[in-house]
Short mmCIF file of C-alpha atoms in Angstrom, two decimals:
data_model
loop_
_atom_site.label_atom_id
_atom_site.label_comp_id
_atom_site.label_asym_id
_atom_site.label_seq_id
_atom_site.Cartn_x
_atom_site.Cartn_y
_atom_site.Cartn_z
CA UNK A 223 89.28 160.46 199.30
CA UNK A 224 86.30 161.35 201.32
CA UNK A 225 84.77 158.12 202.65
CA UNK A 226 81.26 159.09 201.20
CA UNK A 227 82.69 159.61 197.65
CA UNK A 228 84.48 156.07 197.93
CA UNK A 229 81.15 154.36 198.92
CA UNK A 230 79.41 155.98 195.95
CA UNK A 231 82.04 154.97 193.62
CA UNK A 232 81.86 151.51 194.46
CA UNK A 233 78.00 151.39 194.08
CA UNK A 234 78.51 152.90 190.74
CA UNK A 235 81.03 150.12 189.53
CA UNK A 236 78.97 147.46 190.95
CA UNK A 237 75.71 148.56 189.11
CA UNK A 238 77.79 149.13 185.87
CA UNK A 239 78.97 145.49 186.09
CA UNK A 240 75.62 144.06 186.78
CA UNK A 241 73.97 145.88 183.67
CA UNK A 242 76.80 144.72 181.63
CA UNK A 243 76.39 141.19 182.60
CA UNK A 244 72.53 141.40 181.97
CA UNK A 245 72.57 143.34 178.52
CA UNK A 246 75.81 141.92 177.15
CA UNK A 247 78.12 143.98 175.01
CA UNK A 248 79.26 143.31 171.24
CA UNK A 249 82.61 143.70 169.70
CA UNK A 250 84.17 142.39 166.37
CA UNK A 251 85.32 139.09 168.17
CA UNK A 252 81.77 138.12 169.13
CA UNK A 253 79.57 136.04 166.90
CA UNK A 254 75.94 137.02 166.04
CA UNK A 255 73.01 135.09 167.68
CA UNK A 256 74.49 134.91 171.39
CA UNK A 257 73.61 137.12 174.29
CA UNK A 258 75.78 140.04 172.89
CA UNK A 259 73.50 140.09 169.79
CA UNK A 260 70.08 140.38 171.66
CA UNK A 261 69.80 143.90 170.80
CA UNK A 262 69.12 143.14 167.15
CA UNK A 263 65.44 142.31 168.21
CA UNK A 264 65.46 139.28 165.71
CA UNK A 265 65.95 141.90 162.91
CA UNK A 266 67.40 138.86 160.85
CA UNK A 267 63.88 137.61 160.58
CA UNK A 268 62.99 140.78 158.61
CA UNK A 269 66.16 141.04 156.48
CA UNK A 270 66.00 137.18 155.86
CA UNK A 271 62.62 135.98 156.05
CA UNK A 272 63.24 132.98 153.88
CA UNK A 273 65.86 131.98 156.00
CA UNK A 274 63.61 132.15 159.07
CA UNK A 275 61.60 129.32 160.32
CA UNK A 276 58.97 130.02 163.27
CA UNK A 277 58.19 127.03 165.40
CA UNK A 278 54.38 126.22 165.37
CA UNK A 279 52.60 126.94 168.78
CA UNK A 280 49.72 125.28 170.46
CA UNK A 281 46.72 127.09 171.93
CA UNK A 282 48.78 128.04 174.97
CA UNK A 283 51.25 129.54 173.01
CA UNK A 284 53.82 126.92 173.73
CA UNK A 285 56.06 125.59 170.75
CA UNK A 286 55.00 122.24 169.65
CA UNK A 287 57.44 119.46 168.84
CA UNK A 288 59.55 119.90 165.71
CA UNK A 289 58.41 116.35 164.35
CA UNK A 290 54.49 116.94 164.73
CA UNK A 291 52.65 115.08 162.10
CA UNK A 292 51.70 116.99 158.84
CA UNK A 293 48.13 117.42 158.02
CA UNK A 294 47.34 115.41 154.74
CA UNK A 295 45.85 117.87 152.26
CA UNK A 296 42.64 116.94 150.16
CA UNK A 297 43.52 116.34 146.45
CA UNK A 298 40.09 116.55 145.22
CA UNK A 299 38.67 118.93 143.04
CA UNK A 300 38.11 121.71 145.88
CA UNK A 301 41.90 121.58 146.37
CA UNK A 302 42.35 122.00 142.62
CA UNK A 303 39.94 124.88 142.56
CA UNK A 304 42.03 126.69 145.42
CA UNK A 305 45.27 125.87 143.75
CA UNK A 306 44.06 127.26 140.74
CA UNK A 307 42.80 130.65 142.36
CA UNK A 308 45.93 130.89 144.40
CA UNK A 309 48.03 130.46 141.31
CA UNK A 310 45.58 133.23 139.28
CA UNK A 311 45.79 135.47 142.46
CA UNK A 312 41.86 135.73 142.55
CA UNK A 313 40.15 137.20 145.52
CA UNK A 314 39.58 140.62 146.89
CA UNK A 315 41.51 139.90 149.84
CA UNK A 316 44.56 138.89 147.73
CA UNK A 317 44.11 142.10 145.76
CA UNK A 318 44.12 144.50 149.07
CA UNK A 319 47.08 142.76 150.26
CA UNK A 320 49.18 143.14 147.35
CA UNK A 321 48.11 146.79 146.43
CA UNK A 322 46.94 148.58 149.63
CA UNK A 323 46.72 151.70 148.01
CA UNK A 324 44.00 150.69 145.83
CA UNK A 325 41.16 153.24 146.29
CA UNK A 326 38.16 150.89 146.60
CA UNK A 327 35.60 153.85 147.00
CA UNK A 328 36.90 155.95 144.13
CA UNK A 329 36.95 152.81 141.58
CA UNK A 330 33.14 152.10 142.48
CA UNK A 331 32.37 155.75 142.06
CA UNK A 332 33.87 155.62 138.65
CA UNK A 333 32.08 152.22 137.83
CA UNK A 334 28.74 153.67 138.73
CA UNK A 335 29.15 156.44 136.66
CA UNK A 336 30.42 154.35 133.69
CA UNK A 337 27.19 152.13 134.21
CA UNK A 338 24.91 155.24 133.78
CA UNK A 339 26.75 156.59 130.90
CA UNK A 340 27.17 153.27 128.95
CA UNK A 341 23.47 152.54 129.32
CA UNK A 342 22.49 155.77 128.10
CA UNK A 343 24.80 155.85 125.14
CA UNK A 344 23.62 152.64 124.07
CA UNK A 345 19.92 153.44 124.24
CA UNK A 346 20.95 156.68 122.09
CA UNK A 347 22.62 154.64 119.21
CA UNK A 348 25.99 156.29 120.11
CA UNK A 349 28.75 154.86 121.90
CA UNK A 350 31.09 157.65 121.02
CA UNK A 351 30.73 159.41 124.53
CA UNK A 352 32.02 156.06 126.03
CA UNK A 353 34.12 154.36 123.53
CA UNK A 354 37.22 154.64 125.78
CA UNK A 355 35.35 152.80 128.59
CA UNK A 356 34.68 149.62 126.30
CA UNK A 357 36.76 146.78 125.69
CA UNK A 358 36.81 145.57 122.07
CA UNK A 359 34.66 142.61 122.20
CA UNK A 360 31.82 144.41 124.64
CA UNK A 361 32.04 147.41 122.09
CA UNK A 362 31.47 145.12 119.24
CA UNK A 363 28.70 143.49 120.94
CA UNK A 364 27.08 146.85 121.63
CA UNK A 365 27.30 148.07 118.09
CA UNK A 366 25.92 144.96 116.70
CA UNK A 367 22.88 145.17 119.04
CA UNK A 368 22.34 148.90 117.77
CA UNK A 369 22.76 148.14 114.26
CA UNK A 370 20.24 145.23 114.64
CA UNK A 371 17.86 147.78 116.20
CA UNK A 372 18.22 150.26 113.72
CA UNK A 373 17.62 147.63 110.95
CA UNK A 374 14.36 146.69 112.64
CA UNK A 375 13.41 150.35 112.61
CA UNK A 376 13.07 150.65 116.54
CA UNK A 377 14.47 153.03 118.98
CA UNK A 378 15.14 152.48 122.65
CA UNK A 379 14.28 154.29 125.62
CA UNK A 380 16.19 153.84 128.91
CA UNK A 381 15.69 155.77 132.08
CA UNK A 382 17.56 154.82 135.40
CA UNK A 383 15.38 155.84 138.17
CA UNK A 384 17.69 154.56 141.12
CA UNK A 385 21.28 152.91 141.23
CA UNK A 386 22.26 151.39 144.36
CA UNK A 387 25.75 151.75 145.48
CA UNK A 388 27.77 149.18 143.63
CA UNK A 389 29.89 146.43 145.35
CA UNK A 390 33.09 144.74 144.44
CA UNK A 391 32.19 141.23 143.83
CA UNK A 392 35.71 139.50 142.98
CA UNK A 393 38.90 140.30 141.66
CA UNK A 394 41.37 138.33 139.73
CA UNK A 395 44.99 139.37 139.40
CA UNK A 396 47.22 137.86 136.52
CA UNK A 397 50.55 139.30 135.71
CA UNK A 398 50.20 143.15 135.19
CA UNK A 399 46.44 142.91 134.79
CA UNK A 400 43.51 143.16 137.16
CA UNK A 401 39.90 142.38 136.46
CA UNK A 402 37.23 143.53 138.81
CA UNK A 403 33.93 142.19 139.02
CA UNK A 404 31.38 144.79 140.24
CA UNK A 405 27.83 144.23 141.32
CA UNK A 406 25.09 146.44 140.17
CA UNK A 407 21.56 146.88 141.10
CA UNK A 408 19.55 149.38 139.32
CA UNK A 409 15.73 150.34 139.04
CA UNK A 410 15.29 150.76 135.32
CA UNK A 411 12.62 151.76 132.89
CA UNK A 412 13.41 150.49 129.48
CA UNK A 413 10.92 150.05 126.36
CA UNK A 414 11.37 149.78 122.47
CA UNK A 415 9.51 151.79 120.06
CA UNK A 416 9.23 152.34 116.36
CA UNK A 417 11.62 154.75 115.26
CA UNK A 418 8.98 157.25 114.16
CA UNK A 419 6.87 156.80 117.05
CA UNK A 420 6.71 159.61 119.70
CA UNK A 421 7.10 158.44 123.44
CA UNK A 422 4.09 158.18 125.38
CA UNK A 423 4.86 159.27 128.83
CA UNK A 424 1.26 158.27 130.04
CA UNK A 425 1.90 154.83 128.88
CA UNK A 426 5.48 153.81 130.17
CA UNK A 427 6.19 150.37 131.39
CA UNK A 428 6.74 149.96 135.06
CA UNK A 429 10.11 149.84 136.58
CA UNK A 430 12.40 146.72 136.46
CA UNK A 431 15.07 145.64 138.99
CA UNK A 432 18.30 144.99 136.97
CA UNK A 433 20.82 142.88 138.69
CA UNK A 434 24.14 142.56 136.79
CA UNK A 435 27.80 141.88 137.29
CA UNK A 436 30.13 144.14 134.98
CA UNK A 437 33.78 143.29 134.63
CA UNK A 438 36.35 145.75 134.25
CA UNK A 439 40.07 145.34 133.51
CA UNK A 440 42.95 147.61 133.99
CA UNK A 441 46.53 147.85 134.59
CA UNK A 442 47.52 146.54 137.96
CA UNK A 443 49.28 148.89 140.40
CA UNK A 444 49.26 151.57 137.91
CA UNK A 445 48.78 155.32 138.34
CA UNK A 446 46.80 155.11 135.08
CA UNK A 447 44.89 151.79 135.11
CA UNK A 448 42.67 152.60 132.10
CA UNK A 449 39.85 150.54 133.11
CA UNK A 450 37.86 148.79 130.24
CA UNK A 451 34.43 147.11 130.54
CA UNK A 452 35.21 143.64 129.32
CA UNK A 453 32.29 141.62 130.18
CA UNK A 454 28.66 141.77 131.17
CA UNK A 455 26.09 139.39 132.71
CA UNK A 456 23.11 138.96 134.87
CA UNK A 457 23.53 138.11 138.59
#
């Protein structure tokens, strides 16, 4: 054999042996977890998260002692409130975590449109156009107010001059239901008149600022949540 080829062969063998000793190999007789299993890149932590325990680390990134003292939790009223909130799945962060596909912008656009439609329908004494958006209790409350107004011989004129972009105020997930609180701020003109009195445009009352929170409830993580207005309150 040519001396140069022999030298190259020896170099290849040495390099191959060193790589094998560093990276390790795996065969059926080797146990997982040793050097030969290093290529798994801690995949067990993803496949069996409940069996994986991560050691706590200090500010410098070093692992702390396994017997570090536990921090006592406050058992006062705040802890009880937090525990209940966790059990109920309350909070926008929780909703975004469990349902990352939730289209918040589309929902808020729909809530703004529903707000306008419902106010106008209520003022017109006809909830038919918005019946599908109302929960049973809210619909009953609106119907009762309309009947009382009609019995008093009055009509309501409502005009929405400006509606700020709504914002999600809170969320509560319980079972297969999600309830979203929407904060709404609008400049509105609203006035009651005798039913047979024409509206005097020159004497309309000045606009007022309405700050409300409307709560919508729908099916959680569903392609058709079927949102219903289930509560309203001033904010």
